[in-house]
């Protein structure tokens, strides 16, 4: 089944404790991206990747890192999480960078930073 | 500025009513894509429709219809004969060509509650 898999689904952590949210897609998609969803703000793009070893900042990259060592995986790393990073995070992928194909979203990761 | 405005934060209707969700977008680009996504209470995002800027044809899919008007920069979504299962947050989104198609700009979302 074609899908984007995020883990974990829920995560509670404390300020400053490094964490990684994993994202994997099985559709051989070139394009992957991370979004955070906050009430009243919709979804905002954190980082995106057009292909292996090609990543770039979105609108709200501060406090986040990503890597794209393999085509299928695009982990989101919070080196020193802070409470303002408490949010619902979505990973997404599409076949090409042109977005003419629809964007496939993961199920989301609800992160709480205490 | 490139942005998407969904002015209706929450809408509440009774089952079988028709409801229209408004979406107004801003972009300097002449080439862009518009989307609607549904986020049910379970939290996942479900793709509903994609429309490119050169195609102003309205679209109907079952009880759903979309009205794209470039003259007013609007891409409104109508649900006919709403059902409880339509209860969700609905997001309108824009991809402008000037972002190299890499930017997906979301509106803040409209929460629709359909009551029996």
mmCIF file of C-alpha atoms in Angstrom:
data_model
loop_
_atom_site.group_PDB
_atom_site.id
_atom_site.type_symbol
_atom_site.label_atom_id
_atom_site.label_comp_id
_atom_site.label_asym_id
_atom_site.label_seq_id
_atom_site.Cartn_x
_atom_site.Cartn_y
_atom_site.Cartn_z
ATOM 1 C CA UNK A 1 0.000 0.000 0.000
ATOM 2 C CA UNK A 2 1.332 3.418 -1.015
ATOM 3 C CA UNK A 3 1.880 5.485 2.073
ATOM 4 C CA UNK A 4 3.879 7.979 4.070
ATOM 5 C CA UNK A 5 4.740 6.646 7.510
ATOM 6 C CA UNK A 6 5.590 8.895 10.413
ATOM 7 C CA UNK A 7 6.759 7.805 13.827
ATOM 8 C CA UNK A 8 5.963 8.283 16.574
ATOM 9 C CA UNK A 9 2.304 9.261 16.467
ATOM 10 C CA UNK A 10 2.522 10.983 19.850
ATOM 11 C CA UNK A 11 5.577 12.236 21.698
ATOM 12 C CA UNK A 12 5.981 14.038 24.990
ATOM 13 C CA UNK A 13 9.426 15.279 25.836
ATOM 14 C CA UNK A 14 11.224 17.872 27.925
ATOM 15 C CA UNK A 15 13.009 21.025 26.919
ATOM 16 C CA UNK A 16 16.459 20.434 25.516
ATOM 17 C CA UNK A 17 16.240 16.681 24.964
ATOM 18 C CA UNK A 18 17.139 15.912 21.362
ATOM 19 C CA UNK A 19 14.533 14.013 19.385
ATOM 20 C CA UNK A 20 13.948 12.710 15.888
ATOM 21 C CA UNK A 21 10.652 12.216 14.118
ATOM 22 C CA UNK A 22 10.987 9.721 11.309
ATOM 23 C CA UNK A 23 9.271 9.867 7.943
ATOM 24 C CA UNK A 24 9.393 7.194 5.283
ATOM 25 C CA UNK A 25 7.595 6.824 1.956
ATOM 26 C CA UNK A 26 7.358 3.726 -0.228
ATOM 27 C CA UNK A 27 6.384 5.416 -3.484
ATOM 28 C CA UNK A 28 9.842 6.378 -4.802
ATOM 29 C CA UNK A 29 8.855 10.035 -4.516
ATOM 30 C CA UNK A 30 11.472 12.675 -5.214
ATOM 31 C CA UNK A 31 9.933 15.446 -3.157
ATOM 32 C CA UNK A 32 9.441 15.353 0.613
ATOM 33 C CA UNK A 33 8.610 18.064 3.103
ATOM 34 C CA UNK A 34 7.767 18.752 6.716
ATOM 35 C CA UNK A 35 4.971 20.972 8.025
ATOM 36 C CA UNK A 36 3.808 22.029 11.423
ATOM 37 C CA UNK A 37 0.160 22.749 12.172
ATOM 38 C CA UNK A 38 -0.834 25.262 14.806
ATOM 39 C CA UNK A 39 -4.336 26.544 15.652
ATOM 40 C CA UNK A 40 -5.295 29.567 13.600
ATOM 41 C CA UNK A 41 -2.175 29.330 11.457
ATOM 42 C CA UNK A 42 -2.883 26.346 9.253
ATOM 43 C CA UNK A 43 0.124 24.337 8.119
ATOM 44 C CA UNK A 44 3.491 25.988 7.683
ATOM 45 C CA UNK A 45 6.400 24.472 5.851
ATOM 46 C CA UNK A 46 9.536 23.743 7.888
ATOM 47 C CA UNK A 47 11.917 22.134 5.385
ATOM 48 C CA UNK A 48 11.665 20.415 2.057
ATOM 49 C CA UNK A 49 13.813 18.148 -0.058
ATOM 50 C CA UNK A 50 13.775 17.879 -3.828
ATOM 51 C CA UNK A 51 15.867 14.723 -3.896
ATOM 52 C CA UNK A 52 18.609 12.829 -2.088
ATOM 53 C CA UNK A 53 21.090 15.201 -0.438
ATOM 54 C CA UNK A 54 19.071 18.248 -1.588
ATOM 55 C CA UNK A 55 17.264 20.078 1.189
ATOM 56 C CA UNK A 56 16.146 23.649 1.722
ATOM 57 C CA UNK A 57 14.420 25.808 4.300
ATOM 58 C CA UNK A 58 10.732 26.466 4.295
ATOM 59 C CA UNK A 59 8.968 29.266 6.140
ATOM 60 C CA UNK A 60 9.719 28.239 9.735
ATOM 61 C CA UNK A 61 13.033 26.314 9.815
ATOM 62 C CA UNK A 62 14.453 27.724 13.069
ATOM 63 C CA UNK A 63 15.126 25.019 15.641
ATOM 64 C CA UNK A 64 14.857 22.144 13.158
ATOM 65 C CA UNK A 65 17.217 20.067 11.072
ATOM 66 C CA UNK A 66 16.577 17.517 8.357
ATOM 67 C CA UNK A 67 18.562 15.084 6.296
ATOM 68 C CA UNK A 68 17.902 13.156 3.092
ATOM 69 C CA UNK A 69 20.483 10.416 2.805
ATOM 70 C CA UNK A 70 18.103 7.998 1.128
ATOM 71 C CA UNK A 71 15.204 8.705 -1.169
ATOM 72 C CA UNK A 72 12.600 7.090 1.063
ATOM 73 C CA UNK A 73 13.535 8.700 4.405
ATOM 74 C CA UNK A 74 13.334 12.299 5.561
ATOM 75 C CA UNK A 75 13.754 12.584 9.337
ATOM 76 C CA UNK A 76 13.017 15.773 11.258
ATOM 77 C CA UNK A 77 15.488 16.502 14.031
ATOM 78 C CA UNK A 78 14.970 18.819 16.979
ATOM 79 C CA UNK A 79 18.396 19.252 18.546
ATOM 80 C CA UNK A 80 17.156 21.180 21.580
ATOM 81 C CA UNK A 81 13.360 21.246 21.643
ATOM 82 C CA UNK A 82 11.561 24.148 23.272
ATOM 83 C CA UNK A 83 7.918 24.544 24.337
ATOM 84 C CA UNK A 84 7.135 26.713 21.292
ATOM 85 C CA UNK A 85 7.810 23.642 19.156
ATOM 86 C CA UNK A 86 4.803 21.927 20.668
ATOM 87 C CA UNK A 87 2.725 21.274 17.575
ATOM 88 C CA UNK A 88 1.239 18.747 15.195
ATOM 89 C CA UNK A 89 3.796 17.770 12.564
ATOM 90 C CA UNK A 90 3.138 16.336 9.124
ATOM 91 C CA UNK A 91 5.491 14.796 6.641
ATOM 92 C CA UNK A 92 4.461 14.792 2.993
ATOM 93 C CA UNK A 93 5.778 13.547 -0.317
ATOM 94 C CA UNK A 94 5.010 13.855 -3.991
ATOM 95 C CA UNK A 95 6.294 12.151 -7.100
ATOM 96 C CA UNK A 96 8.004 15.194 -8.554
ATOM 97 C CA UNK A 97 9.057 18.632 -7.428
ATOM 98 C CA UNK A 98 6.509 20.199 -9.711
ATOM 99 C CA UNK A 99 3.648 19.206 -7.423
ATOM 100 C CA UNK A 100 1.443 18.346 -10.332
ATOM 101 C CA UNK A 101 0.938 15.083 -8.565
ATOM 102 C CA UNK A 102 -0.989 15.276 -5.365
ATOM 103 C CA UNK A 103 0.843 15.546 -2.088
ATOM 104 C CA UNK A 104 0.655 12.465 0.139
ATOM 105 C CA UNK A 105 0.624 13.195 3.855
ATOM 106 C CA UNK A 106 1.614 11.057 6.799
ATOM 107 C CA UNK A 107 -0.769 10.606 9.729
ATOM 108 C CA UNK A 108 0.891 13.291 11.800
ATOM 109 C CA UNK A 109 2.997 13.426 14.969
ATOM 110 C CA UNK A 110 1.637 15.285 17.965
ATOM 111 C CA UNK A 111 4.638 16.650 19.853
ATOM 112 C CA UNK A 112 4.458 18.192 23.305
ATOM 113 C CA UNK A 113 7.579 19.829 24.746
ATOM 114 C CA UNK A 114 7.331 20.459 28.492
ATOM 115 C CA UNK B 1 2.515 38.744 -0.734
ATOM 116 C CA UNK B 2 1.410 35.206 -1.355
ATOM 117 C CA UNK B 3 -1.227 34.025 1.022
ATOM 118 C CA UNK B 4 -4.451 32.121 1.432
ATOM 119 C CA UNK B 5 -7.299 33.478 3.499
ATOM 120 C CA UNK B 6 -10.086 31.365 4.889
ATOM 121 C CA UNK B 7 -12.169 33.938 6.686
ATOM 122 C CA UNK B 8 -14.593 31.450 8.217
ATOM 123 C CA UNK B 9 -12.983 29.987 11.297
ATOM 124 C CA UNK B 10 -15.900 27.738 12.216
ATOM 125 C CA UNK B 11 -19.179 26.855 10.549
ATOM 126 C CA UNK B 12 -21.991 24.911 12.145
ATOM 127 C CA UNK B 13 -24.836 23.447 10.101
ATOM 128 C CA UNK B 14 -27.567 20.872 10.460
ATOM 129 C CA UNK B 15 -27.453 17.738 8.361
ATOM 130 C CA UNK B 16 -28.754 18.111 4.803
ATOM 131 C CA UNK B 17 -28.005 21.815 4.663
ATOM 132 C CA UNK B 18 -25.756 23.077 1.892
ATOM 133 C CA UNK B 19 -22.602 24.833 3.045
ATOM 134 C CA UNK B 20 -19.938 26.870 1.238
ATOM 135 C CA UNK B 21 -16.401 27.254 2.503
ATOM 136 C CA UNK B 22 -14.677 30.362 1.236
ATOM 137 C CA UNK B 23 -11.083 30.604 0.065
ATOM 138 C CA UNK B 24 -9.409 33.767 -1.199
ATOM 139 C CA UNK B 25 -5.829 33.679 -2.379
ATOM 140 C CA UNK B 26 -3.159 36.217 -3.233
ATOM 141 C CA UNK B 27 -0.315 35.661 -5.638
ATOM 142 C CA UNK B 28 1.615 37.670 -8.192
ATOM 143 C CA UNK B 29 2.135 34.564 -10.296
ATOM 144 C CA UNK B 30 0.080 33.825 -13.355
ATOM 145 C CA UNK B 31 0.779 30.111 -12.972
ATOM 146 C CA UNK B 32 -0.195 28.424 -9.747
ATOM 147 C CA UNK B 33 -2.081 25.490 -8.290
ATOM 148 C CA UNK B 34 -4.894 25.505 -5.772
ATOM 149 C CA UNK B 35 -5.867 22.651 -3.490
ATOM 150 C CA UNK B 36 -8.434 21.658 -0.925
ATOM 151 C CA UNK B 37 -7.632 19.202 1.855
ATOM 152 C CA UNK B 38 -9.894 17.699 4.499
ATOM 153 C CA UNK B 39 -8.689 16.920 8.022
ATOM 154 C CA UNK B 40 -11.206 14.704 9.851
ATOM 155 C CA UNK B 41 -11.093 14.316 13.635
ATOM 156 C CA UNK B 42 -8.622 11.445 13.244
ATOM 157 C CA UNK B 43 -6.072 14.037 12.142
ATOM 158 C CA UNK B 44 -4.823 12.863 8.767
ATOM 159 C CA UNK B 45 -4.951 15.144 5.734
ATOM 160 C CA UNK B 46 -7.058 13.967 2.837
ATOM 161 C CA UNK B 47 -6.560 15.411 -0.625
ATOM 162 C CA UNK B 48 -9.814 16.585 -2.210
ATOM 163 C CA UNK B 49 -8.975 18.518 -5.360
ATOM 164 C CA UNK B 50 -6.190 20.208 -7.317
ATOM 165 C CA UNK B 51 -6.835 22.978 -9.821
ATOM 166 C CA UNK B 52 -4.319 24.848 -11.968
ATOM 167 C CA UNK B 53 -4.605 28.526 -12.759
ATOM 168 C CA UNK B 54 -5.375 27.954 -16.413
ATOM 169 C CA UNK B 55 -8.402 25.821 -15.749
ATOM 170 C CA UNK B 56 -11.338 27.846 -14.495
ATOM 171 C CA UNK B 57 -13.852 25.112 -15.076
ATOM 172 C CA UNK B 58 -15.942 24.402 -12.047
ATOM 173 C CA UNK B 59 -15.861 20.848 -10.825
ATOM 174 C CA UNK B 60 -18.418 18.603 -9.219
ATOM 175 C CA UNK B 61 -17.673 15.345 -7.473
ATOM 176 C CA UNK B 62 -20.723 13.805 -5.873
ATOM 177 C CA UNK B 63 -21.910 16.188 -3.162
ATOM 178 C CA UNK B 64 -18.777 18.321 -3.484
ATOM 179 C CA UNK B 65 -18.338 21.178 -5.918
ATOM 180 C CA UNK B 66 -15.686 23.809 -6.414
ATOM 181 C CA UNK B 67 -16.049 27.279 -7.882
ATOM 182 C CA UNK B 68 -12.785 28.788 -9.137
ATOM 183 C CA UNK B 69 -12.954 32.476 -10.115
ATOM 184 C CA UNK B 70 -9.711 34.180 -11.074
ATOM 185 C CA UNK B 71 -11.444 37.559 -11.294
ATOM 186 C CA UNK B 72 -12.055 37.500 -7.543
ATOM 187 C CA UNK B 73 -9.095 35.237 -6.639
ATOM 188 C CA UNK B 74 -11.426 32.798 -5.015
ATOM 189 C CA UNK B 75 -11.669 29.019 -4.926
ATOM 190 C CA UNK B 76 -14.780 28.215 -2.934
ATOM 191 C CA UNK B 77 -15.908 24.764 -1.897
ATOM 192 C CA UNK B 78 -19.560 23.776 -1.547
ATOM 193 C CA UNK B 79 -20.924 20.669 0.142
ATOM 194 C CA UNK B 80 -24.474 19.865 -0.880
ATOM 195 C CA UNK B 81 -26.769 18.041 1.530
ATOM 196 C CA UNK B 82 -24.131 17.911 4.240
ATOM 197 C CA UNK B 83 -23.674 14.828 6.387
ATOM 198 C CA UNK B 84 -22.210 14.259 9.829
ATOM 199 C CA UNK B 85 -19.200 12.575 8.209
ATOM 200 C CA UNK B 86 -18.370 15.885 6.566
ATOM 201 C CA UNK B 87 -17.424 17.285 9.974
ATOM 202 C CA UNK B 88 -13.755 18.181 9.688
ATOM 203 C CA UNK B 89 -11.296 21.008 9.260
ATOM 204 C CA UNK B 90 -10.931 22.012 5.631
ATOM 205 C CA UNK B 91 -7.802 23.666 4.299
ATOM 206 C CA UNK B 92 -7.378 25.602 1.103
ATOM 207 C CA UNK B 93 -3.793 25.790 -0.213
ATOM 208 C CA UNK B 94 -1.794 27.496 -2.951
ATOM 209 C CA UNK B 95 1.375 26.541 -4.819
ATOM 210 C CA UNK B 96 2.783 29.484 -6.777
ATOM 211 C CA UNK B 97 5.225 28.818 -9.627
ATOM 212 C CA UNK B 98 7.670 31.428 -8.319
ATOM 213 C CA UNK B 99 8.447 29.117 -5.409
ATOM 214 C CA UNK B 100 9.621 26.517 -7.907
ATOM 215 C CA UNK B 101 6.541 24.587 -6.900
ATOM 216 C CA UNK B 102 8.224 23.888 -3.597
ATOM 217 C CA UNK B 103 6.045 26.075 -1.424
ATOM 218 C CA UNK B 104 2.618 24.910 -0.393
ATOM 219 C CA UNK B 105 0.886 27.815 1.322
ATOM 220 C CA UNK B 106 -2.044 26.854 3.509
ATOM 221 C CA UNK B 107 -4.935 28.890 4.787
ATOM 222 C CA UNK B 108 -5.732 28.753 8.490
ATOM 223 C CA UNK B 109 -8.526 26.264 7.908
ATOM 224 C CA UNK B 110 -12.288 26.229 8.430
ATOM 225 C CA UNK B 111 -13.751 23.893 11.001
ATOM 226 C CA UNK B 112 -17.078 22.492 9.811
ATOM 227 C CA UNK B 113 -19.445 20.881 12.293
ATOM 228 C CA UNK B 114 -22.442 19.067 10.861
ATOM 229 C CA UNK B 115 -25.066 18.217 13.463
ATOM 230 C CA UNK B 116 -27.687 15.488 13.101
#
